[in-house]
Coordinates of C-alpha atoms in Angstrom, one line a residue:
Chain A
M1 CA 0.1 0.3 -0.1
Y2 CA 2.8 2.7 1.2
T3 CA 5.6 3.6 3.1
Q4 CA 5.4 6.0 5.8
S5 CA 7.7 8.2 5.8
M6 CA 9.2 7.6 9.4
D7 CA 12.9 8.1 9.8
L8 CA 12.8 7.3 13.7
P9 CA 12.9 3.4 14.8
Q10 CA 16.4 2.6 15.1
K11 CA 17.5 5.7 14.9
K12 CA 20.6 4.3 17.8
E13 CA 21.4 1.8 15.4
Q14 CA 21.2 4.2 12.5
S15 CA 23.4 6.8 14.3
A16 CA 25.9 3.8 15.1
S17 CA 26.4 2.2 11.8
A18 CA 26.9 5.9 9.6
P19 CA 30.5 6.0 9.4
G20 CA 32.6 8.3 10.4
A21 CA 35.4 8.1 7.5
P22 CA 34.2 6.6 4.3
E23 CA 34.8 2.0 4.5
N24 CA 36.7 2.8 0.6
P25 CA 37.5 6.3 -0.1
E26 CA 37.5 5.0 -3.9
Y27 CA 34.5 3.7 -4.2
Q28 CA 32.8 5.8 -2.1
R29 CA 33.9 8.5 -4.3
E30 CA 32.6 6.2 -7.4
F31 CA 29.4 5.3 -5.7
D32 CA 29.2 9.3 -5.0
A33 CA 29.7 10.2 -8.1
R34 CA 27.2 7.9 -9.5
L35 CA 24.6 9.4 -7.8
A36 CA 25.3 12.4 -8.6
Q37 CA 24.9 11.6 -12.4
G38 CA 21.6 10.3 -11.7
E39 CA 22.1 6.6 -12.3
F40 CA 20.8 3.7 -10.5
I41 CA 22.9 1.5 -8.0
E42 CA 22.6 -2.1 -8.5
A43 CA 22.0 -5.4 -6.2
K44 CA 25.7 -6.2 -6.4
D45 CA 27.5 -3.5 -6.3
W46 CA 30.0 -1.7 -4.4
M47 CA 27.9 0.5 -1.6
P48 CA 28.5 2.0 2.1
E49 CA 27.3 0.2 4.9
A50 CA 24.8 2.6 5.9
Y51 CA 23.3 2.8 2.0
R52 CA 22.8 -1.1 2.5
K53 CA 20.9 -0.4 6.1
T54 CA 19.2 2.2 5.6
L55 CA 17.9 0.7 2.3
I56 CA 16.8 -2.4 4.6
R57 CA 14.8 -1.0 6.9
Q58 CA 13.0 1.1 4.4
I59 CA 12.1 -1.0 2.0
S60 CA 11.7 -3.8 4.3
Q61 CA 9.0 -1.3 6.7
H62 CA 7.4 -0.8 3.9
A63 CA 6.9 -4.7 3.0
H64 CA 5.5 -5.1 6.1
S65 CA 2.8 -2.1 6.4
E66 CA 2.0 -3.9 2.2
I67 CA 0.9 -7.4 4.0
V68 CA -0.4 -5.6 7.3
G69 CA -2.2 -3.6 5.2
M70 CA -4.1 -6.6 3.7
L71 CA -5.5 -6.8 7.7
P72 CA -8.2 -4.2 7.9
E73 CA -9.0 -4.7 4.3
G74 CA -9.1 -8.4 4.5
N75 CA -11.9 -8.1 7.6
W76 CA -14.7 -6.9 5.0
I77 CA -14.1 -9.4 2.5
T78 CA -16.7 -11.9 3.6
R79 CA -19.0 -8.6 4.5
A80 CA -19.0 -6.8 1.3
P81 CA -22.3 -5.9 0.1
T82 CA -22.1 -7.2 -3.5
L83 CA -20.5 -10.2 -5.1
K84 CA -19.0 -7.2 -7.5
R85 CA -17.8 -5.3 -4.5
K86 CA -15.9 -8.6 -3.2
A87 CA -14.1 -9.5 -6.4
I88 CA -12.9 -6.3 -5.8
L89 CA -11.7 -5.9 -3.2
L90 CA -10.4 -9.3 -2.8
A91 CA -8.1 -8.3 -6.1
K92 CA -7.4 -5.7 -4.5
V93 CA -5.8 -6.9 -0.5
Q94 CA -4.4 -9.6 -3.4
D95 CA -2.1 -6.6 -4.4
E96 CA -1.1 -6.0 -1.5
G97 CA 1.0 -9.5 -0.5
G98 CA 1.7 -9.1 -3.9
H99 CA 3.5 -5.2 -3.0
G100 CA 4.8 -6.9 0.2
L101 CA 6.1 -9.8 -2.2
Y102 CA 8.4 -7.6 -4.8
L103 CA 9.3 -5.0 -1.5
Y104 CA 11.0 -8.5 0.1
S105 CA 12.6 -9.1 -2.3
A106 CA 14.2 -6.0 -3.2
A107 CA 15.4 -5.9 0.4
E108 CA 16.9 -9.0 0.0
T109 CA 19.5 -8.5 -2.8
L110 CA 20.9 -6.1 0.3
G111 CA 22.0 -9.1 1.9
I112 CA 18.5 -9.7 4.7
S113 CA 16.8 -13.4 4.4
R114 CA 13.2 -13.2 4.1
D115 CA 12.9 -15.1 7.4
E116 CA 14.7 -12.3 9.7
M117 CA 12.9 -9.3 8.1
F118 CA 9.5 -11.4 9.5
E119 CA 11.3 -12.0 12.6
A120 CA 11.7 -8.3 12.8
L121 CA 8.0 -7.5 12.5
H122 CA 6.9 -10.1 14.2
T123 CA 8.9 -8.9 17.1
G124 CA 8.1 -5.6 17.0
K125 CA 12.1 -4.7 16.3
A126 CA 10.7 -4.0 12.4
K127 CA 7.6 -0.5 12.2
Y128 CA 5.2 -0.9 10.0
S129 CA 2.4 2.0 8.6
S130 CA 0.9 3.4 11.8
I131 CA -2.4 3.8 9.7
F132 CA -3.2 -0.1 9.4
N133 CA -3.3 0.5 13.1
Y134 CA -6.7 2.5 13.1
P135 CA -9.8 0.2 13.0
T136 CA -12.2 -0.4 10.1
L137 CA -15.5 0.0 11.5
T138 CA -17.6 0.3 8.5
W139 CA -17.7 -0.7 4.8
A140 CA -17.1 3.0 4.0
D141 CA -14.0 2.8 5.8
I142 CA -13.5 0.4 2.8
G143 CA -13.2 3.5 0.4
V144 CA -12.4 5.5 2.1
I145 CA -9.2 3.4 2.7
G146 CA -8.7 3.3 -1.0
W147 CA -9.9 6.9 -1.5
L148 CA -7.2 8.9 1.3
V149 CA -4.7 6.4 2.1
D150 CA -3.7 5.0 -1.5
G151 CA -4.2 8.4 -2.4
A152 CA -1.6 9.2 0.0
A153 CA 0.6 6.6 -0.3
I154 CA 0.7 7.6 -4.2
M155 CA 1.8 10.3 -3.2
N156 CA 4.5 9.3 -1.1
Q157 CA 5.4 6.0 -3.8
I158 CA 5.5 8.2 -7.0
P159 CA 8.7 9.8 -6.4
L160 CA 10.5 6.3 -5.5
C161 CA 10.1 5.0 -8.7
R162 CA 12.8 7.2 -9.3
C163 CA 14.6 6.0 -6.3
S164 CA 18.4 5.1 -6.9
Y165 CA 18.5 1.7 -5.7
G166 CA 18.0 0.1 -8.6
P167 CA 15.7 -3.1 -7.2
Y168 CA 13.2 -0.9 -5.3
A169 CA 13.0 1.6 -7.7
R170 CA 11.9 -1.4 -10.5
A171 CA 9.6 -2.7 -7.3
M172 CA 8.0 0.7 -6.9
V173 CA 6.8 1.1 -10.7
R174 CA 5.5 -2.1 -10.3
I175 CA 3.6 -1.0 -7.5
C176 CA 2.1 2.4 -8.6
K177 CA 0.9 0.5 -12.1
E178 CA -1.3 -1.5 -9.9
E179 CA -2.2 1.2 -6.8
S180 CA -3.8 3.5 -9.5
F181 CA -6.8 1.0 -8.9
H182 CA -6.9 1.1 -5.5
Q183 CA -8.0 4.4 -5.0
R184 CA -10.1 4.5 -8.0
Q185 CA -12.0 2.3 -6.1
G186 CA -12.3 3.7 -3.1
F187 CA -13.5 6.9 -4.9
D188 CA -16.1 5.1 -7.1
L189 CA -17.1 3.0 -3.8
L190 CA -17.9 6.1 -1.6
M191 CA -19.5 7.6 -4.9
T192 CA -22.3 4.7 -4.6
M193 CA -22.8 5.4 -1.0
M194 CA -23.4 9.1 -1.2
Q195 CA -26.1 8.0 -3.9
G196 CA -27.6 6.1 -1.8
T197 CA -29.5 7.1 1.1
N198 CA -29.0 9.3 3.6
E199 CA -27.9 6.6 6.6
Q200 CA -25.1 5.7 3.4
R201 CA -24.1 8.8 3.7
V202 CA -23.1 9.7 7.0
M203 CA -21.7 6.5 7.4
V204 CA -19.2 7.8 4.8
Q205 CA -19.3 11.5 6.5
D206 CA -18.1 9.6 9.8
A207 CA -15.4 7.1 7.6
V208 CA -14.0 10.4 6.1
N209 CA -13.7 12.2 9.8
R210 CA -11.9 9.5 10.8
W211 CA -9.6 8.5 8.2
W212 CA -8.1 12.2 7.3
W213 CA -5.8 12.9 9.9
P214 CA -4.0 9.5 10.0
S215 CA -4.1 10.2 6.3
L216 CA -2.0 13.3 6.9
M217 CA 0.3 11.4 9.2
M218 CA 1.0 9.3 6.9
F219 CA 3.8 11.3 5.2
G220 CA 5.2 11.3 8.3
P221 CA 6.9 13.9 10.9
H222 CA 7.5 17.8 9.6
D223 CA 11.1 18.5 7.7
S224 CA 12.4 20.0 11.0
E225 CA 11.9 17.0 12.9
S226 CA 12.7 14.4 10.0
T227 CA 16.4 13.4 11.0
H228 CA 17.5 11.7 8.2
S229 CA 16.2 13.9 5.1
E230 CA 19.3 15.1 3.9
R231 CA 21.1 12.4 3.6
G232 CA 18.2 10.3 2.2
K233 CA 18.0 13.0 -0.5
Q234 CA 21.6 12.7 -1.4
W235 CA 21.2 9.2 -1.1
G236 CA 19.0 9.7 -3.9
I237 CA 15.9 7.7 -1.5
K238 CA 13.8 10.5 -0.3
R239 CA 13.1 12.9 -3.4
I240 CA 10.8 14.8 -2.1
S241 CA 9.8 16.0 1.9
N242 CA 7.5 15.2 4.1
D243 CA 6.1 17.8 4.2
D244 CA 6.1 18.9 0.4
L245 CA 3.8 15.4 0.1
R246 CA 2.0 16.2 2.1
Q247 CA 0.8 19.6 0.8
K248 CA 0.6 18.1 -2.5
F249 CA -1.4 15.8 -0.9
V250 CA -3.9 18.3 0.5
D251 CA -4.0 20.3 -2.7
A252 CA -5.0 17.0 -4.5
T253 CA -7.6 15.7 -2.3
A254 CA -9.4 18.9 -1.1
P255 CA -10.8 19.4 -4.8
Q256 CA -12.2 15.6 -4.8
A257 CA -14.3 15.9 -1.4
D258 CA -16.1 18.7 -3.1
I259 CA -17.1 16.8 -5.4
L260 CA -17.8 13.4 -3.6
G261 CA -20.3 16.0 -1.4
V262 CA -18.2 15.3 2.3
T263 CA -16.4 17.5 4.1
L264 CA -12.9 17.3 5.1
P265 CA -13.0 18.0 9.3
D266 CA -10.4 20.8 9.3
P267 CA -12.5 23.9 10.4
N268 CA -8.8 26.0 9.2
L269 CA -8.5 24.3 6.1
K270 CA -8.5 27.0 3.3
W271 CA -7.6 27.6 -0.5
N272 CA -5.3 30.6 -0.5
E273 CA -5.7 32.3 -3.6
K274 CA -2.1 34.3 -3.6
Q275 CA 0.0 30.8 -2.7
E276 CA -1.8 28.7 -4.8
R277 CA -2.7 26.0 -2.2
Y278 CA -4.5 25.0 0.5
E279 CA -3.7 25.9 4.2
F280 CA -4.9 23.3 6.8
G281 CA -4.8 23.2 10.5
N282 CA -2.4 20.9 12.8
I283 CA -1.2 17.5 13.2
D284 CA -2.0 16.1 16.1
W285 CA 1.1 14.8 16.6
D286 CA 0.8 13.4 20.3
E287 CA -1.8 11.2 18.6
F288 CA 0.9 10.2 16.1
W289 CA 3.5 8.7 18.1
N290 CA 0.7 7.5 20.0
V291 CA 0.0 5.1 17.0
V292 CA 3.7 5.0 16.8
N293 CA 4.9 3.7 20.0
G294 CA 2.5 0.8 20.2
N295 CA -0.8 2.5 21.8
G296 CA -3.3 2.4 18.7
H297 CA -6.3 0.8 18.3
C298 CA -5.0 -2.4 16.5
N299 CA -1.5 -2.6 17.1
R300 CA -1.2 -5.3 19.3
E301 CA -4.2 -7.3 17.3
R302 CA -2.5 -5.8 13.7
L303 CA 0.9 -8.1 15.4
A304 CA -1.2 -10.9 17.1
A305 CA -2.5 -11.7 13.7
R306 CA 0.4 -11.7 11.3
V307 CA 2.3 -13.7 14.5
S308 CA -0.1 -16.5 14.0
A309 CA -0.6 -16.8 10.2
W310 CA 3.2 -17.1 10.5
Q311 CA 3.2 -19.5 13.1
D312 CA 0.4 -21.1 12.1
G313 CA 1.5 -22.0 8.4
E314 CA 4.9 -22.9 9.6
W315 CA 4.3 -27.6 9.2
V316 CA 2.9 -25.9 5.3
R317 CA 6.1 -24.7 4.6
E318 CA 7.7 -27.3 6.1
A319 CA 5.5 -29.9 4.1
A320 CA 6.2 -28.3 1.2
L321 CA 10.2 -28.9 1.9
A322 CA 9.8 -31.9 3.0
H323 CA 8.1 -32.9 -0.4
A324 CA 10.6 -31.1 -2.6
N325 CA 13.9 -32.3 -1.5
K326 CA 11.8 -35.8 -1.4
R327 CA 11.2 -35.6 -5.4
A328 CA 14.9 -34.2 -5.8
A329 CA 16.4 -37.1 -4.6
K330 CA 14.5 -39.4 -6.2
H331 CA 14.9 -37.4 -9.6
P332 CA 18.4 -35.4 -9.7
D333 CA 18.3 -34.5 -12.9
G334 CA 16.9 -31.2 -11.6
R335 CA 13.7 -31.2 -13.0
V336 CA 11.7 -31.9 -9.8
G337 CA 10.4 -35.0 -11.3
E338 CA 7.8 -34.5 -13.5
Q339 CA 8.6 -37.3 -15.8
A340 CA 7.5 -39.4 -13.5
A341 CA 4.3 -37.1 -12.6
P342 CA 3.5 -35.2 -16.0
S343 CA 0.4 -33.1 -15.1
M344 CA -1.4 -29.9 -17.8
E345 CA 0.7 -27.4 -15.3
T346 CA 4.1 -29.2 -15.8
A347 CA 4.8 -30.2 -18.9
P348 CA 5.3 -27.7 -20.9
M349 CA 8.8 -27.3 -18.5
Q350 CA 9.9 -30.4 -20.3
T351 CA 10.2 -28.1 -23.9
A352 CA 11.2 -25.1 -21.7
P353 CA 13.9 -23.5 -24.9
T354 CA 17.5 -24.1 -24.2
A355 CA 19.0 -21.0 -23.7
G356 CA 20.1 -21.1 -27.4
S357 CA 17.3 -20.4 -27.9
T358 CA 17.2 -17.3 -26.4
Chain B
M1 CA 7.3 -21.9 17.5
M2 CA 8.9 -19.3 16.0
N3 CA 11.3 -19.4 12.8
T4 CA 14.2 -17.9 13.7
G5 CA 16.4 -15.4 11.0
N6 CA 19.3 -17.4 11.4
D7 CA 18.0 -20.9 10.1
R8 CA 18.5 -21.2 6.4
S9 CA 17.6 -24.4 6.0
K10 CA 13.6 -24.4 6.3
E11 CA 13.7 -21.2 4.0
W12 CA 12.0 -22.0 0.4
P13 CA 14.5 -21.5 -2.3
L14 CA 15.0 -18.1 -4.7
W15 CA 13.4 -18.3 -8.1
E16 CA 14.1 -15.9 -10.3
I17 CA 11.1 -15.1 -12.2
F18 CA 11.4 -14.0 -16.5
I19 CA 7.9 -13.7 -18.0
R20 CA 7.4 -13.0 -21.7
A21 CA 4.6 -10.3 -22.4
R22 CA 3.0 -11.8 -25.4
N23 CA 4.6 -13.8 -28.8
G24 CA 6.6 -12.4 -30.8
L25 CA 8.6 -10.8 -27.7
D26 CA 11.2 -12.0 -25.2
H27 CA 11.6 -13.3 -22.1
K28 CA 11.8 -10.5 -19.7
H29 CA 13.5 -10.7 -16.4
C30 CA 10.5 -9.3 -13.9
G31 CA 11.3 -10.3 -10.1
S32 CA 12.2 -13.0 -7.6
L33 CA 9.9 -15.8 -5.2
H34 CA 10.2 -18.1 -3.1
A35 CA 9.1 -21.6 -4.0
P36 CA 9.9 -24.7 -2.5
D37 CA 9.9 -26.4 -6.3
A38 CA 9.5 -25.7 -9.8
K39 CA 6.1 -26.6 -10.1
A40 CA 5.0 -24.5 -7.3
A41 CA 7.6 -21.0 -7.9
L42 CA 5.5 -21.2 -12.0
Q43 CA 1.9 -21.2 -9.6
S44 CA 3.0 -18.0 -7.8
A45 CA 4.7 -16.3 -10.4
R46 CA 1.2 -16.6 -12.2
D47 CA -0.6 -15.3 -9.2
V48 CA 2.1 -12.4 -8.3
F49 CA 3.5 -11.2 -11.6
T50 CA 0.5 -12.3 -14.4
R51 CA -2.8 -11.0 -12.3
R52 CA -3.3 -8.2 -15.2
Q53 CA -2.8 -10.3 -18.4
E54 CA 1.0 -9.4 -18.0
G55 CA 2.6 -13.0 -19.7
V56 CA 1.5 -15.4 -22.0
S57 CA 4.7 -17.2 -21.0
I58 CA 6.4 -17.8 -17.9
W59 CA 9.9 -19.4 -16.8
A60 CA 11.8 -19.7 -13.7
V61 CA 15.0 -20.3 -12.7
R62 CA 16.7 -21.3 -9.7
A63 CA 18.9 -18.1 -9.0
E64 CA 22.0 -20.6 -7.3
N65 CA 21.9 -21.0 -10.9
I66 CA 22.3 -18.0 -12.3
C67 CA 25.9 -16.4 -13.0
A68 CA 26.0 -13.7 -12.8
S69 CA 29.1 -11.0 -13.8
D70 CA 31.1 -8.9 -11.1
P71 CA 30.4 -5.8 -11.3
D72 CA 33.7 -5.2 -9.9
S73 CA 34.8 -6.4 -13.2
K74 CA 33.1 -4.3 -15.2
A75 CA 35.8 -2.2 -16.8
E76 CA 37.4 -4.9 -18.0
M77 CA 34.3 -6.5 -19.2
F78 CA 32.7 -3.8 -21.2
D79 CA 35.4 -1.6 -21.8
P80 CA 37.0 -2.2 -24.5
A81 CA 33.9 -2.2 -26.8
E82 CA 34.5 1.4 -26.3
D83 CA 36.6 2.4 -28.4
K84 CA 35.9 0.4 -31.0
I85 CA 33.5 2.7 -32.4
Y86 CA 33.7 1.4 -35.8
R87 CA 31.3 -0.9 -34.7
H88 CA 29.0 1.4 -35.6
P89 CA 27.1 2.3 -38.6
T90 CA 27.7 5.6 -38.2
F91 CA 31.2 5.6 -38.2
Y92 CA 31.3 5.7 -42.5
K93 CA 30.8 8.6 -43.9
L94 CA 29.3 8.1 -47.2
P95 CA 28.1 10.5 -49.5
K96 CA 25.3 11.7 -49.9
E97 CA 23.3 9.4 -52.4
V98 CA 23.9 6.5 -50.5
D99 CA 24.1 7.5 -47.0
N100 CA 20.8 5.5 -46.0
M101 CA 22.8 2.5 -46.9

């Protein structure tokens, strides 16, 4: 779904790893020169340890957000009002799982294993976006998540498509392509409800009231509070500042609210003709930190759901691997036994073109 | 019990996935995933990478079976081609009349 710009967790580790002097001055110069020219860094290229660590933290946090983000929405799959909406929601939640996978894979290219990342999530060492610690109380929440939460995500993610680390940038391109459907289906859902009964309109307004401020918090702390922005910019992994992205989001969203026929819950929200942007009120940062630090409505529930999914799946993972190993032992030619048990799906593998045919 | 991150033997192997978008095009690398075997890798690749008709054919290759050139030998591998400009058609200046050759 999206990453939250949050430079704060594991601050100590970060500063400890920040090198006083480059580990390898010659490589470092080459690395800096490539970044300055806007070139991509690829997986096996030399990179400073702090760059690697920052990326692992950011990408894995992003991946965790994608899969934890499946939970509040998955909650409504069985209660979707129509078959069409259920199919759409299923597709969206499946996308989020896929996005998590693209990102975990990108992070793995930096030398951390999938299981290590899960371990960090499950023990609470790694963070995920605080937005998913809010509950989804009504069906309108599903629409508002698409419109506002995915909308904010897209704002955050588009600049990441040009991020300096190739595998991350490519994952983001793929994600952004799919994300647009998420936002549009949300708005479409809300439009439908707004054309319904009065009760439905009240439901939409209530959901907007609850999700608006948390959506603005998704862009992370103010630039003045954000400790690693400068370096992120220099490294090409944070191209637009938190506050600038937040402003862009408000400017894009406020007119959409008018079209939808809802009010955004901010008495200070108004168009500034001179500056050609919206002014908006102060964000309650105490609430933000409270949720980030584990005290949101659903922090415990979300984490418990992830941990039990992992634990309950352990026997499946083990059985699948044991089965694969057994078949591999029987068929050491590496074709994993398809000759012994040909099936519709695997038969074409036998005729997979050899390298020469490319 | 929760799997500890250090026990790599329990992790499914990594597969690199290549997809042919449509006939007439090359298979192109599109990402990677973990799967216990080839059949599961193809099935997952279908679910993960072709949900919107992005492909008509999938190759799955165990990541460990790919040998890659070393980024550190980039210069000796690729720089020798740099000064062989006579390998490009634009190297040759021909009379106007035949220059679209």
